[in-house]
Every structure is written in structure tokens, then in C-alpha cells.
Tab-separated table of C-alpha atoms and ligand atoms in Angstrom:
chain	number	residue	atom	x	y	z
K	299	UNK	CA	8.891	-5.793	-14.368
K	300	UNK	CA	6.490	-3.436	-12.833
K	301	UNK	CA	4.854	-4.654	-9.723
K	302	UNK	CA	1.914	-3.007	-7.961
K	303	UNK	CA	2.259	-2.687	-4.081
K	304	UNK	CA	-1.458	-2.798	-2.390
K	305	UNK	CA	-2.321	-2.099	0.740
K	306	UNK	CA	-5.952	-2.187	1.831
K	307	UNK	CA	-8.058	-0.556	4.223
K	308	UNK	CA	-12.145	-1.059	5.189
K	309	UNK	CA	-12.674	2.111	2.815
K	310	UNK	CA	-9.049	3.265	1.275
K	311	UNK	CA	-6.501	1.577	-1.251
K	312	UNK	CA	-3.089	2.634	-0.999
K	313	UNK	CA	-1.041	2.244	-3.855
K	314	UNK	CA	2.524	2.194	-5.147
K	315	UNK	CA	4.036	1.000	-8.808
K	316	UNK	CA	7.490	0.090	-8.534
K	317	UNK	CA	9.990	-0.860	-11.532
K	318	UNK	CA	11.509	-4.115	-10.671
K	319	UNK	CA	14.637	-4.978	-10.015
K	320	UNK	CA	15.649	-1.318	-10.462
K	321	UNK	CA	12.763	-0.727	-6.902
K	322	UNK	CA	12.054	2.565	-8.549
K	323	UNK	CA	9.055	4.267	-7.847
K	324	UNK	CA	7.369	5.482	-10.863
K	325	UNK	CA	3.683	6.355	-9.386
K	326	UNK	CA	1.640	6.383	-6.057
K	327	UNK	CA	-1.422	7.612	-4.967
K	328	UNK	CA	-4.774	6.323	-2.576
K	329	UNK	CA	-8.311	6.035	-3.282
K	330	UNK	CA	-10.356	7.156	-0.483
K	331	UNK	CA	-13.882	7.031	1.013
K	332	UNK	CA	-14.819	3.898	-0.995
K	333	UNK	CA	-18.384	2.686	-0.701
K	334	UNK	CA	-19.086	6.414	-0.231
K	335	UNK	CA	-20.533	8.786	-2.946
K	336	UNK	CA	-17.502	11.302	-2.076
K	337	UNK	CA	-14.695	8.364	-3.023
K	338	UNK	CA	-11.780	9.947	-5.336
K	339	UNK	CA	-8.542	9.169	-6.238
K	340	UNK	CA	-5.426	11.056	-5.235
K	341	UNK	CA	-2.493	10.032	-7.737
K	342	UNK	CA	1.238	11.308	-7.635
K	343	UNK	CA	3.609	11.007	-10.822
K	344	UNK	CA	6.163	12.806	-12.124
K	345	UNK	CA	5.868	15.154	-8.904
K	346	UNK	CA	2.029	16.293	-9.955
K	347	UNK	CA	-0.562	15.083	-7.480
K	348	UNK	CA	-4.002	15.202	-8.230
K	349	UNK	CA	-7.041	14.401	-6.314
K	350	UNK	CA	-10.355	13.691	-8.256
K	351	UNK	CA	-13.764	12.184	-7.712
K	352	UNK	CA	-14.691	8.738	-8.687
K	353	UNK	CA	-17.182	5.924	-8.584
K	354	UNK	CA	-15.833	3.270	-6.132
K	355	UNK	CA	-18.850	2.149	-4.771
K	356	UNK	CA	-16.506	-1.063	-3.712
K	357	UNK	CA	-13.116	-2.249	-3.683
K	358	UNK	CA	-13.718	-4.081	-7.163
K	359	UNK	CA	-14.179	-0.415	-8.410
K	360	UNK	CA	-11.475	1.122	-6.879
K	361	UNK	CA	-8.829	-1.200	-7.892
K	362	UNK	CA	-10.275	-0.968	-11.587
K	363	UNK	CA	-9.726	2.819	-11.215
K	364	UNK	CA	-6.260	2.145	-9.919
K	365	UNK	CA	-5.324	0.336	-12.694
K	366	UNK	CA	-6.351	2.056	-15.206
K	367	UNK	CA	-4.828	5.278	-14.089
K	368	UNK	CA	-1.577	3.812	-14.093
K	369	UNK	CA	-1.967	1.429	-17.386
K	370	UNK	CA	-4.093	3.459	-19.574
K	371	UNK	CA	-6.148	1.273	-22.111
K	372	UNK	CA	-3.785	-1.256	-22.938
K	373	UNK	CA	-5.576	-4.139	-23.864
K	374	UNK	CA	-2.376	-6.236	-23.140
K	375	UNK	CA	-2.383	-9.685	-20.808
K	376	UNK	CA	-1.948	-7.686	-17.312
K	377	UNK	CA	-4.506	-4.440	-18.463
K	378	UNK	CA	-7.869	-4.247	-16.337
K	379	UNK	CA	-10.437	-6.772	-17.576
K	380	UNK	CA	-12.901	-4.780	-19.074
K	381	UNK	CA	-15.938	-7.153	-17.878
K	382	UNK	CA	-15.396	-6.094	-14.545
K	383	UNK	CA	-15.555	-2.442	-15.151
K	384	UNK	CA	-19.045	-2.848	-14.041
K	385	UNK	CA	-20.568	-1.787	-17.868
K	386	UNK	CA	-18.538	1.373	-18.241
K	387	UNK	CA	-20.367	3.460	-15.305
K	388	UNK	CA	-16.680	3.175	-13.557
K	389	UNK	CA	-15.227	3.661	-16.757
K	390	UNK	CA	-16.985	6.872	-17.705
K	391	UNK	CA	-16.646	8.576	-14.500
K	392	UNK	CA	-12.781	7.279	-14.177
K	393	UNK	CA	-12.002	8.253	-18.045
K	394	UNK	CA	-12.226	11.353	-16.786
K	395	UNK	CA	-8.725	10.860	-14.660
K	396	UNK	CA	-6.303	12.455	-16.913
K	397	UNK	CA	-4.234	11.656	-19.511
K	398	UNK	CA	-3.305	7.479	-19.559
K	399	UNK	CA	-0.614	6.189	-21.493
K	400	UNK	CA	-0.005	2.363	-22.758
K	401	UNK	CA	2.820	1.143	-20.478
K	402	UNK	CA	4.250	-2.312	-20.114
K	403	UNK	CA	1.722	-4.147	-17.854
K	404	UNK	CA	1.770	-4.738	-14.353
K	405	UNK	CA	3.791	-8.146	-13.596
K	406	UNK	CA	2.485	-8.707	-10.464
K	407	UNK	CA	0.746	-7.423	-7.191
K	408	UNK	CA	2.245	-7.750	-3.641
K	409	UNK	CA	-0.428	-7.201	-0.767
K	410	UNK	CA	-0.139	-6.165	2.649
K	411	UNK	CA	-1.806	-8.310	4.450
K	412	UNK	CA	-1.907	-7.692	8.091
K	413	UNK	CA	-2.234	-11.238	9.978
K	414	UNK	CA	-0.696	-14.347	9.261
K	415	UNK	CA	-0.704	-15.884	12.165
K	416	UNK	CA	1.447	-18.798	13.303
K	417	UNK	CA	0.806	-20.097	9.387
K	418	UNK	CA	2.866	-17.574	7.516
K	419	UNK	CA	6.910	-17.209	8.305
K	420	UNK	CA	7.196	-15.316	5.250
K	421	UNK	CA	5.615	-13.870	2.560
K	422	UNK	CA	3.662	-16.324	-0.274
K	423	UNK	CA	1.926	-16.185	-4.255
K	424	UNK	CA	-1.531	-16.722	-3.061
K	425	UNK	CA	-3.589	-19.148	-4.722
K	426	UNK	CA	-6.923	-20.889	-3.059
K	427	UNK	CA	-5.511	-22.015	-0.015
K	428	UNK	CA	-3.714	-19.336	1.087
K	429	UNK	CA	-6.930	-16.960	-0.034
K	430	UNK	CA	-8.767	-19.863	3.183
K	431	UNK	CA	-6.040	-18.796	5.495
K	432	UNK	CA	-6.024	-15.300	5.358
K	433	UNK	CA	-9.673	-15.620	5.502
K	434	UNK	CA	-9.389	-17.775	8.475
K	435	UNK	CA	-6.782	-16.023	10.625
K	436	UNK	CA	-9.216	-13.145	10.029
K	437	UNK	CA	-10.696	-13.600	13.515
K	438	UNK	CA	-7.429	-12.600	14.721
K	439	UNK	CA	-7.554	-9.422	13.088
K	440	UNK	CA	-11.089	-8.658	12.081
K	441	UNK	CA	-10.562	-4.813	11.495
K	442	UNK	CA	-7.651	-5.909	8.602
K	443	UNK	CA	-7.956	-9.180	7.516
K	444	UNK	CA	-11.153	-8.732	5.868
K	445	UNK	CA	-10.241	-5.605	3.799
K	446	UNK	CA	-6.945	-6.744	2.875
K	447	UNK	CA	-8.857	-9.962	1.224
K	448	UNK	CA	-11.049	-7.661	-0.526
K	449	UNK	CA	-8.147	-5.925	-2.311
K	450	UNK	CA	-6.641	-9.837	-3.060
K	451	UNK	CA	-10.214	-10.414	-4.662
K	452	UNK	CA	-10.189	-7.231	-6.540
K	453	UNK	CA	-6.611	-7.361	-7.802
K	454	UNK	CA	-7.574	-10.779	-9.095
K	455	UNK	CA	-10.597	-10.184	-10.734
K	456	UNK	CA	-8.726	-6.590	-12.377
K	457	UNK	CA	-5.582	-8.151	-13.144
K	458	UNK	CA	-6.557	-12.381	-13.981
K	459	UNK	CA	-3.223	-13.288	-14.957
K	460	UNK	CA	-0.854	-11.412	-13.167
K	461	UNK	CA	1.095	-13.226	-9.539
K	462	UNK	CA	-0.081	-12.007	-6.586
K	463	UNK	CA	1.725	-12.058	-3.169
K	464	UNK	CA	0.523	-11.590	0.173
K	465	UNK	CA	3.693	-9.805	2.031
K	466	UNK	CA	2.176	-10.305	6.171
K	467	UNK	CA	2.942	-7.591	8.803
K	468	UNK	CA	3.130	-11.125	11.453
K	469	UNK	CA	6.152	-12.806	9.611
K	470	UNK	CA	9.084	-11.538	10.731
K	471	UNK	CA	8.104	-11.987	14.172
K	472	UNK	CA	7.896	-16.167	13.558
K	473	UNK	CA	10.710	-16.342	15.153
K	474	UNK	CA	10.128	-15.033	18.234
K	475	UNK	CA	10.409	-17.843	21.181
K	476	UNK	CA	7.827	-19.588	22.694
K	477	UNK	CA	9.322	-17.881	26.419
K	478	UNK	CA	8.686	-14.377	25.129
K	479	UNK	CA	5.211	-14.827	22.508
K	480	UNK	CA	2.921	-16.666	25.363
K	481	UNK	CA	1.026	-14.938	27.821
K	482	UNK	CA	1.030	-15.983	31.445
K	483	UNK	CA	-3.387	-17.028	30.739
K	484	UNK	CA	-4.395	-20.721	31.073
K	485	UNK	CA	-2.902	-22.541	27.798
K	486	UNK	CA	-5.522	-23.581	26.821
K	487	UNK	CA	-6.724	-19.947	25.487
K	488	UNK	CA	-3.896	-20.057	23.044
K	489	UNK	CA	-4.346	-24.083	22.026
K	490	UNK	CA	-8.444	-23.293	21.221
K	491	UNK	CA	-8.019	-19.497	20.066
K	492	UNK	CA	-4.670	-18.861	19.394
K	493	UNK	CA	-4.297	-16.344	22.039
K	494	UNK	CA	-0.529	-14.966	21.629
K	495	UNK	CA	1.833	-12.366	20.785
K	496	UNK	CA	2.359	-11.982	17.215
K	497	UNK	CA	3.998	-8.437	16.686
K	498	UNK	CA	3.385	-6.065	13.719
K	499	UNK	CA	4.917	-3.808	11.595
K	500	UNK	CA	6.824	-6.462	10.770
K	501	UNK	CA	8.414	-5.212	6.851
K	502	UNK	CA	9.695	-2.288	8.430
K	503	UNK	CA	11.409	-3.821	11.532
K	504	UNK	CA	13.236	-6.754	9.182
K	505	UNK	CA	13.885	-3.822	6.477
K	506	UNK	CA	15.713	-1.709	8.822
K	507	UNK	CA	17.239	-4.085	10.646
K	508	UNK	CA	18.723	-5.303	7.636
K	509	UNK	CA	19.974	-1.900	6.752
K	510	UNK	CA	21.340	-1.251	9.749
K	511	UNK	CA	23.712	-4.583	9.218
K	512	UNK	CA	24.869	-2.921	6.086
K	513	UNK	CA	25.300	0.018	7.240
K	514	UNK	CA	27.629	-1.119	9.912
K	515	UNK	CA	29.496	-3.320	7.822
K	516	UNK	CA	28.100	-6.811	8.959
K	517	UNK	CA	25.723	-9.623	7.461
K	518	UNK	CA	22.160	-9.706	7.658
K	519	UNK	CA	22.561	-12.846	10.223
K	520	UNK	CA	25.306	-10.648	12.353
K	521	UNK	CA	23.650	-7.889	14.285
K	522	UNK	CA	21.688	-7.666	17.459
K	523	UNK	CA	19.389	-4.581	17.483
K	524	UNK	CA	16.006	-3.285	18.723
K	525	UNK	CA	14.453	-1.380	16.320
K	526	UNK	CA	12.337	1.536	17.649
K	527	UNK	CA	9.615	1.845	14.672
K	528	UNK	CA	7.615	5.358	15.934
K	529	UNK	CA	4.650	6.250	14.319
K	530	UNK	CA	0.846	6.905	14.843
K	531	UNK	CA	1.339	3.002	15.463
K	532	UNK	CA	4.384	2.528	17.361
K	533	UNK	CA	6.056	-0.844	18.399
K	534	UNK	CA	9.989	-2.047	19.295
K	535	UNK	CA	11.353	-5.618	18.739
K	536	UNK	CA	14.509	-6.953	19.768
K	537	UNK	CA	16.351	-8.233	16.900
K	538	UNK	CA	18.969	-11.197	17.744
K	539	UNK	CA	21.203	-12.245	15.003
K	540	UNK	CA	18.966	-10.571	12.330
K	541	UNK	CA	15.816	-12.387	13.430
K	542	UNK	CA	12.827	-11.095	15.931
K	543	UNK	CA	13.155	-12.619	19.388
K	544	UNK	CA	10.674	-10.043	21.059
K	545	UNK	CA	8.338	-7.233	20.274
K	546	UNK	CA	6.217	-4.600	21.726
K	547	UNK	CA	2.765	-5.564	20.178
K	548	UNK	CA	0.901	-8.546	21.011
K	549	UNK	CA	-2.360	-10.415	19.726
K	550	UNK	CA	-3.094	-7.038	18.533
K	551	UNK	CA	-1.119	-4.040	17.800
K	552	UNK	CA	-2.899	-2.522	20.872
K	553	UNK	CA	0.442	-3.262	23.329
K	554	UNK	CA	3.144	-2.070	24.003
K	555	UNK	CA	4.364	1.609	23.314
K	556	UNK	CA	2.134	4.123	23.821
K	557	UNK	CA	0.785	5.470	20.327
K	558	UNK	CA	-0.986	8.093	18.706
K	559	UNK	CA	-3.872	7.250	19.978
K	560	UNK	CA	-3.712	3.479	21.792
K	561	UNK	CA	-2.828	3.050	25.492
K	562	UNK	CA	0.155	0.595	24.883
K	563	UNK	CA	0.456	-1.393	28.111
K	564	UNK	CA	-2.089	-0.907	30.771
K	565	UNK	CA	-3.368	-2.679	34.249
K	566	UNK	CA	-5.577	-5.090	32.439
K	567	UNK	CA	-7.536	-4.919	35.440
K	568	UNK	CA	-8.475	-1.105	34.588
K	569	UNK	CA	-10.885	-2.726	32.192
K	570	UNK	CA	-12.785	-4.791	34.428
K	571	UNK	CA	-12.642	-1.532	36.548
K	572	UNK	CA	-14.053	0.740	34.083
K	573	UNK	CA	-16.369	-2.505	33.430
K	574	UNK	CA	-18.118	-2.038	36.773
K	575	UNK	CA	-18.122	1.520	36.819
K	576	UNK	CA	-20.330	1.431	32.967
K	577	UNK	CA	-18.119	1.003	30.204
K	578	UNK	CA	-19.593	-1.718	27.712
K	579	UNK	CA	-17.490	-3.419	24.876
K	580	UNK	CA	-17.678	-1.051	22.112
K	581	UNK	CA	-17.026	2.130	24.003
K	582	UNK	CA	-13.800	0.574	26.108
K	583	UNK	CA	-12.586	-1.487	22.689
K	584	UNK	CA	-12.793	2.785	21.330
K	585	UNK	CA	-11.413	4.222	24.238
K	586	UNK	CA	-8.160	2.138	24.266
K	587	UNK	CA	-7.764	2.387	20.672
K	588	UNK	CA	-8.933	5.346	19.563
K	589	UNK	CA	-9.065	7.757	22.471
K	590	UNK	CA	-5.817	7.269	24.387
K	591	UNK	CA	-2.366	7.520	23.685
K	592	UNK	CA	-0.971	10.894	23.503
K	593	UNK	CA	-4.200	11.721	22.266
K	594	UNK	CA	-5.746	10.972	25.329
K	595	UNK	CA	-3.291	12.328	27.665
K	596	UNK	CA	-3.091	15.554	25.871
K	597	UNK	CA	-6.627	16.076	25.308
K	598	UNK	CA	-5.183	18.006	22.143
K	599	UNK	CA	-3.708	15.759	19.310
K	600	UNK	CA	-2.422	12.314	18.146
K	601	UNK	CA	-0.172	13.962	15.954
K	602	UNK	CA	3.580	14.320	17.343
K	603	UNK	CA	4.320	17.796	15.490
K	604	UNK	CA	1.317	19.365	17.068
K	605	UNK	CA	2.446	18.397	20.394
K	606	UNK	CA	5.301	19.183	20.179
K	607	UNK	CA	4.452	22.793	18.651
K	608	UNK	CA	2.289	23.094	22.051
K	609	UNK	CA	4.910	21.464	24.341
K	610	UNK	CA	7.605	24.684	22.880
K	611	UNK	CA	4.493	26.855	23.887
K	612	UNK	CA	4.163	26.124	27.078
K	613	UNK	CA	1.392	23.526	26.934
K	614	UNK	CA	2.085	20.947	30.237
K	615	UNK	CA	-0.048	18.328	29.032
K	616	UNK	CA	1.588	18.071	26.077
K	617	UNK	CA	5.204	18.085	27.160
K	618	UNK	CA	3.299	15.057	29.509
K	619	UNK	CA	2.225	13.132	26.881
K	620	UNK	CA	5.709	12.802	24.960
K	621	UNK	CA	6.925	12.231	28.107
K	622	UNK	CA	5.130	9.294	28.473
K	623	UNK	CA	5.746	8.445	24.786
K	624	UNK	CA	9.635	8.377	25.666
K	625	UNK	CA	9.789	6.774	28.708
K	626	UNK	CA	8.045	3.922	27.803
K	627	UNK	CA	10.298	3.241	24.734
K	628	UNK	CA	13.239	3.975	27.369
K	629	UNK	CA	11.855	1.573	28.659
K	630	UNK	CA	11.444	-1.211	26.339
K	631	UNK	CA	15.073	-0.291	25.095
K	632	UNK	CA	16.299	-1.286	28.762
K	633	UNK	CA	14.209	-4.299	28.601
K	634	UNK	CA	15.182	-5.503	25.313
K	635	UNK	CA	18.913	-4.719	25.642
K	636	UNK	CA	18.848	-7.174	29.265
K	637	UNK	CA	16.944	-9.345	26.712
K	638	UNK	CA	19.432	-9.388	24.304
K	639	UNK	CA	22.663	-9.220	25.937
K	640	UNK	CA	24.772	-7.696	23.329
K	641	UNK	CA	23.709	-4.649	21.940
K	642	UNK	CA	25.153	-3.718	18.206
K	643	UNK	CA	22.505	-0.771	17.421
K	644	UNK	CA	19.454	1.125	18.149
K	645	UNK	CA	17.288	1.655	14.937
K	646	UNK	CA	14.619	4.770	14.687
K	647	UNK	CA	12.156	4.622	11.850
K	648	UNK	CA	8.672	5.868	11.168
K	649	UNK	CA	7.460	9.350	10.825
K	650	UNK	CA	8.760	10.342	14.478
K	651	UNK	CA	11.553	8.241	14.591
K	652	UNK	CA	12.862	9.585	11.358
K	653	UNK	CA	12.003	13.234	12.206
K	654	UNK	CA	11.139	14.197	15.542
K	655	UNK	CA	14.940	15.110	17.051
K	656	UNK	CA	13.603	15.580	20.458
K	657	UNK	CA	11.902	12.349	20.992
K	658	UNK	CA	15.133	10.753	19.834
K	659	UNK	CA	17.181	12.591	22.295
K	660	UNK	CA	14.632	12.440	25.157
K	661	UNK	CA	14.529	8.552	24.230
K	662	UNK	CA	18.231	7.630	24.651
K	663	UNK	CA	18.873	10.924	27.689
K	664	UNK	CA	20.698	8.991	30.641
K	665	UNK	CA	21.311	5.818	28.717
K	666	UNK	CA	25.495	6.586	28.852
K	667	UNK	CA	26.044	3.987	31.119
K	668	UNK	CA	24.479	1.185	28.790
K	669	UNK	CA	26.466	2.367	25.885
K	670	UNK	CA	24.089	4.489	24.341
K	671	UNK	CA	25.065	8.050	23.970
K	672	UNK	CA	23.611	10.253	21.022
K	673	UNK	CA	25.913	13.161	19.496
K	674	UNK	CA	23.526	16.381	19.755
K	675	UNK	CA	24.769	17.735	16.868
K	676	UNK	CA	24.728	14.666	14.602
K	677	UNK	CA	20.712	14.233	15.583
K	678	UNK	CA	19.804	17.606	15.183
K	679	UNK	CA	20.951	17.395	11.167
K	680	UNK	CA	18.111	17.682	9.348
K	681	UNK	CA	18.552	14.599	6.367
K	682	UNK	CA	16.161	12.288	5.152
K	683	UNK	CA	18.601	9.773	4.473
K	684	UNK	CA	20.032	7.032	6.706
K	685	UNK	CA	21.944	8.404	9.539
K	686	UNK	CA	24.257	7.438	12.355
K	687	UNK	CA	23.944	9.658	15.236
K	688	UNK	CA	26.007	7.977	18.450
K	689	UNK	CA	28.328	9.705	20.399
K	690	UNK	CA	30.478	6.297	19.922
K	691	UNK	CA	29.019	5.114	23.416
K	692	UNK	CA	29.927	1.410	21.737
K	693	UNK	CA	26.061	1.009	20.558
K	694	UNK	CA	25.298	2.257	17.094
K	695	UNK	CA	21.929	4.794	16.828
K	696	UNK	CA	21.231	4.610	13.418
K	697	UNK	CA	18.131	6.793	11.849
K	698	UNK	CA	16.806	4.612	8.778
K	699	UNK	CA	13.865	5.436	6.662
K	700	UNK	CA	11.716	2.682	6.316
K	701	UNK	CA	10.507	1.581	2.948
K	702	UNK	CA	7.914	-1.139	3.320
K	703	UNK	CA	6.047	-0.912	0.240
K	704	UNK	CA	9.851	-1.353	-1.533
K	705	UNK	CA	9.835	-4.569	0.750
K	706	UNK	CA	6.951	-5.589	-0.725
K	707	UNK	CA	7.649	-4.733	-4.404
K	708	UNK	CA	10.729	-6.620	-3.662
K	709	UNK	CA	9.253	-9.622	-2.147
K	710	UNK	CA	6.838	-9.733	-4.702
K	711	UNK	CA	9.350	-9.528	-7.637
K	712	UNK	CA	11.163	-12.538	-6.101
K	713	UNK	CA	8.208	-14.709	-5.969
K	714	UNK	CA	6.943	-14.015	-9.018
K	715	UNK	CA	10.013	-14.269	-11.082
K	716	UNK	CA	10.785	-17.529	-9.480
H	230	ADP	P1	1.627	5.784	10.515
H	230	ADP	O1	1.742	4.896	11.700
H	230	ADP	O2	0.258	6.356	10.305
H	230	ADP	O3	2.282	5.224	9.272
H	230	ADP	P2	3.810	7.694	10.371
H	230	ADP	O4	4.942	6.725	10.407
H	230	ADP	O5	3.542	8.401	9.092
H	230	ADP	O6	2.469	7.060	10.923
H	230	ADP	O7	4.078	8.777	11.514
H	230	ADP	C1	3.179	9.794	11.794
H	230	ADP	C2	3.713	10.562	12.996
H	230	ADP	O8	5.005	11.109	12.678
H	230	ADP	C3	2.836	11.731	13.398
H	230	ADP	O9	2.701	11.749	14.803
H	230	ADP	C4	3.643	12.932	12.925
H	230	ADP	O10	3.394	14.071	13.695
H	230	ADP	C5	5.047	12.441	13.143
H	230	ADP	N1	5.984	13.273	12.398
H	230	ADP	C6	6.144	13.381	11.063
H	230	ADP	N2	7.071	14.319	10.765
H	230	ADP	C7	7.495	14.825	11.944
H	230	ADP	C8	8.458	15.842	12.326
H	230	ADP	N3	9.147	16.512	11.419
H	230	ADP	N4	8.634	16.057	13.639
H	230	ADP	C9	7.938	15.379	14.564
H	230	ADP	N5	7.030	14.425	14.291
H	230	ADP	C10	6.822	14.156	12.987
């Protein structure tokens, strides 16, 4: 069955086809800038990428697009429904995409949907009510929520009778306790407005969790890791007998680790602070999001490669900045591991955790005592497959790719084929 893996920004669509059960990946691509006369489409098959201009003056337009690149004109129950190609203007500007061949249709569409609050434990097919909840918990998460629903609506409207499945970035981290998801604020706060720790990046931490149990020989139930998932976004969650019981980012992904370019943990009180000294709103809400992070404490780049290109060039306030980056996940690691008890493995994933050799070793540097030694040699490797790089300090440090659009396509296949 082929399945379509969605996931949707305020102006971008990300996509991915996967062949089901087989989780092979026969296409991907984005369209960006929609809703802005530049949009286009950058598509990847067969190892050719091309980028071209189209008309996606909304998401209903861009997911028409989408689907049409990778069906061609079928006509078939699962092709795009021609009365929503907005009388062939989309169609004429997007026939223009190459060369489309019939192909089975799509099956079914798994979304990424970012918050699912205390509702969703796991991923669902939507149908009306769960369309109200996501729509609902979208105060939660007004940046996401809202474009997410907007690529439900449009995969609906392109593709009428095909499953859909919302896969949330919340549900693994349903089972975190009570003890470790409230915040020390009058109750009452989360009662009325659900103010909480919910954790994201929640596909990749149960994905490589789970493939960190295989790879060391156990069940899916029978491991106890924390799972370091470093990106531009960065969080760590404690992982108890294959289930979250803690994680790094809160009521928003704001917390925690320091990122790209978010603060991670601060003195709250630095925002009443900044407050009185001018700051409205908008321009803190940008500054802690958008501004800090390594970003902010280089004054150079979000982007670890860049850094650490400077750092090997002498630049101090970027050698700073991954400092900070790895001794707050040092940090967390210590945390978590007292949290835990047991420690099986440590898990990177992400595009630094997978790749950046340095801020693995500068991560897990004086750790020996805890049982966490890496093997110099075995990190330095360059591989882009899974990976076990201890010393054999007693915990494992496992490198795993993470694959959450497979996750989804997975997910998504199960549902539908239910
Ligand atoms: P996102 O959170 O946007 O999904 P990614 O998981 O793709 O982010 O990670 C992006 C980060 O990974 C960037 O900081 C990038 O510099 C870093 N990265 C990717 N490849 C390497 C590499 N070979 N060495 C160091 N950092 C890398």
C-alpha cells in the first residue's frame, strides 16, 4: 500500500511516499513559500531532485500539487479530485512538473501533528471529532496546530476516500508521571489551562528507543534509556521500561536543552527582568525562540557545522556556545540516569547526534564513573548506520538514525489496514 507521510508547516509541506509494509521510500520532496507568489516544489525520486515554481496560493493547492506529482493523472479512487484543482489554474501551472506516471494510488495519509495534549496516547484515523480536538488543543500550540489541520483539510479534500492518521509529536510522552509533568505553579493553572509538561519529538524518541532494545538484544518493554535527540530542536527523555517517564521540553518545546536557536532552561525571572527594563511580548516570545541558543551565544550561527568550523578556527564564542550545548545535555544525562536508576543505554539521534563526533564525545567526557565511557575510535567512524560506540563502561552509547516519517508511514499503515 503506498501511504503518504505529511508534515505541515504555516507556509511549507513536507512530504514522503512510502511502500507499505516493505517502509520503502519511493519519493520525497517539500513545497515551499506557500501563500507566496515564489511557492515551488522541490521533489526527489530516483536520486533526481528538482525544484520548480508553482501556484500554491494555499495549502489546498499545495497538497493538489503534491499529489499529482507523485500519482500522475490517474483517475483511480485515491487520485486528486479534480474539483478541487481550483479550475485548472493549479493544474496548468503544476502540469508543467515533469513527467507523471499512473501508479497504484495512495492508501492512506499519516500527519504529523504536533499537539495532542493529555487526549492523544497514541496515534488515531481522524474523523470529525478528532479534526475538534486537534483544533482545540490548538491553543496549546498555536504556531503548529493550526497548520498541521490545514494539511488534514487539504489531504481530505485531495484525497476523499483515502484513511488519514494523525501520528502526535505529545504521545509518547503520556506516560510520563504526574511527579515529573507538573510544574511547581498554583494547580489550578493546569486544571483551567492545562498548563504542563508534554514533551516533543516524541516519534523519534519511541523509534530509537525501540531500536536501541533490538539492538541490544532485549524487548521493546526491557530497556531503560535516555535518548539524547540533537537537532536545531533538541530535547532528552528518560525512557523506563520502553515508555517516557521524563523529558526535556515542557508546555512548549522551548525547555530544556539549549537549541539552535531557543534558550532551553532559563531564570524565569529574567523575563520579568527584561520586562521592566522594555522588552514587550512579541520581542521576548522572539528573543527566546528565535534569537538564543547557540545562535545567540555565538552571535554567528544556529547551525552546529558552522560552529564548529569556527570553534577549529579559533573562534571563542563558538567553542562557548557548544560548550554550553554539551553541558547542559551532561547534564540532563546525570539527571535522568539518578531518575532512572538503572541505566541500559544512551541513544544519540538527530542531525548532531548522528554526526557531530565532538559533541558526542564532549557530551559523555568525565562520565567513567557512571558507566559511561565512549571508545574514541568507534565514535570517530564515519557511518550513517546504527552504531554502538561504548568503551564497555556497562552503559550502551548507541548512535541511531531516526526515521520519523517511517514511524508515521508505519503507524499509518497499521491503522488503516485494520
Ligand atoms: P531539525 O531539528 O531542523 O530537524 P536536524 O535534526 O536536521 O534539525 O539537525 C540539524 C543540525 O544538525 C544542524 O545544527 C547541523 O549543523 C547539524 N549537523 C548535521 N550534520 C552535521 C555534521 N556532519 N556535523 C555536525 N553537525 C551536523
Amino acid at each position: 500500500m503506498k501511504i503518504l507521510v505529511v508534515n505541515c508547516g504555516s507556509s511549507s509541506i513536507k512530504y514522503q511516499l512510502f511502500d507499505m509494509p516493505e517502509r520503502s521510500l519511493l519519493a520525497k520532496g517539500m513545497v515551499e513559500r506557500i501563500g507566496d507568489r515564489e511557492a515551488a516544489m522541490i521533489h526527489q525520486e530516483n536520486e533526481k531532485r528538482e525544484r520548480q515554481k508553482i501556484d500554491a496560493a494555499d495549502h489546498d493547492q499545495a497538497m493538489v500539487a503534491i499529489m499529482q506529482r507523485l500519482m500522475g493523472e490517474l483517475g483511480a479512487a485515491g487520485s486528486p479530485r479534480r474539483s478541487s484543482l481550483a479550475a485548472s489554474a493549479a493544474a496548468d501551472a503544476n502540469a508543467s512538473l515533469g513527467e507523471t506516471r499512473p501508479r497504484e494510488p495512495i492508501g492512506a495519509v499519516g500527519h504529523r501533528v504536533v499537539h495532542g495534549g493529555e487526549q492523544f496516547t497514541g496515534s488515531v484515523r481522524i474523523d470529525d471529532a478528532v479534526l475538534a480536538s486537534i483544533e482545540e488543543m490548538a491553543h496549546l500550540a498555536p504556531l503548529h496546530n493550526p497548520p498541521n489541520l490545514a494539511g488534514i483539510r487539504a489531504a481530505m479534500h485531495a484525497l476523499p476516500g483515502a484513511p488519514q492518521v494523525a501520528c502526535f509529536d505529545t504521545a509518547f510522552h503520556a506516560t510520563i508521571p504526574q511527579v515529573a509533568y507538573m510544574y511547581a505553579l498554583p494547580y489550578e493553572l493546569y486544571e483551567k489551562l492545562g498548563v504542563r509538561r508534554y514533551g516533543f519529538h516524541g516519534t523519534s524518541h519511541r523509534y530509537v528507543a525501540r531500536r536501541a532494545a533490538a539492538i541490544l538484544g532485549r524487548e521493546k518493554y526491557d530497556i531503560n534509556c535516555i535518548t539524547c535527540h540533537l537537532g536545531n530542536g533538541s530535547s532528552i527523555t528518560a525512557v523506563r521500561d520502553g515508555r517516557s517517564v521524563d523529558t526535556s521540553m515542557g508546555l512548549t518545546p522551548l525547555e530544556g536543552l539549549v537549541m539552535g536557536t531557543r534558550c532551553g532552561d532559563i531564570d524565569p525571572a529574567i523575563l520579568f527582568f527584561l520586562a521592566q527594563n522594555g522588552y514587550e511580548f512579541d520581542k521576548l516570545n522572539d528573543l527566546c525562540n528565535k534569537k538564543s541558543g547557540v545562535l545567540g551565544v555565538s552571535g554567528s550561527s544556529n547551525d552546529m557545522r558552522t560552529l564548529i568550523e569556527q570553534s577549529a578556527a579559533g573562534n571563542e564564542r563558538a567553542t562557548l556556545a557548544i560548550d554550553i550545548f554539551c553541558y547542559r545535555v551532561k547534564k540532563y544525562i546525570g539527571a535522568y540516569h539518578a531518575v532512572l536508576g538503572r541505566l541500559d543505554a544512551i541513544v544519540f539521534t538527530g542531525g548532531i547526534g548522528e554526526n557531530a563526533t565532538m559533541v558526542r564525545e564532549k557530551i559523555c567526557a568525565g562520565m567513567e564513573p557512571l558507566g559511561i565511557a565512549i571508545d574514541r575510535k568507534k565514535n570517530e567512524q564515519p557511518s550513517s548506520k546504527e552504531r554502538q560506540i561504548d568503551a564497555g563502561g556497562g552503559v550502551a552509547i548507541l548512535v541511531v538514525p531516526t526515521d520519523e516519517e517511517g514511524v508515521i508511514a508505519a503507524d499509518t499503515y497499521q491503522l488503516a489496514t485494520q
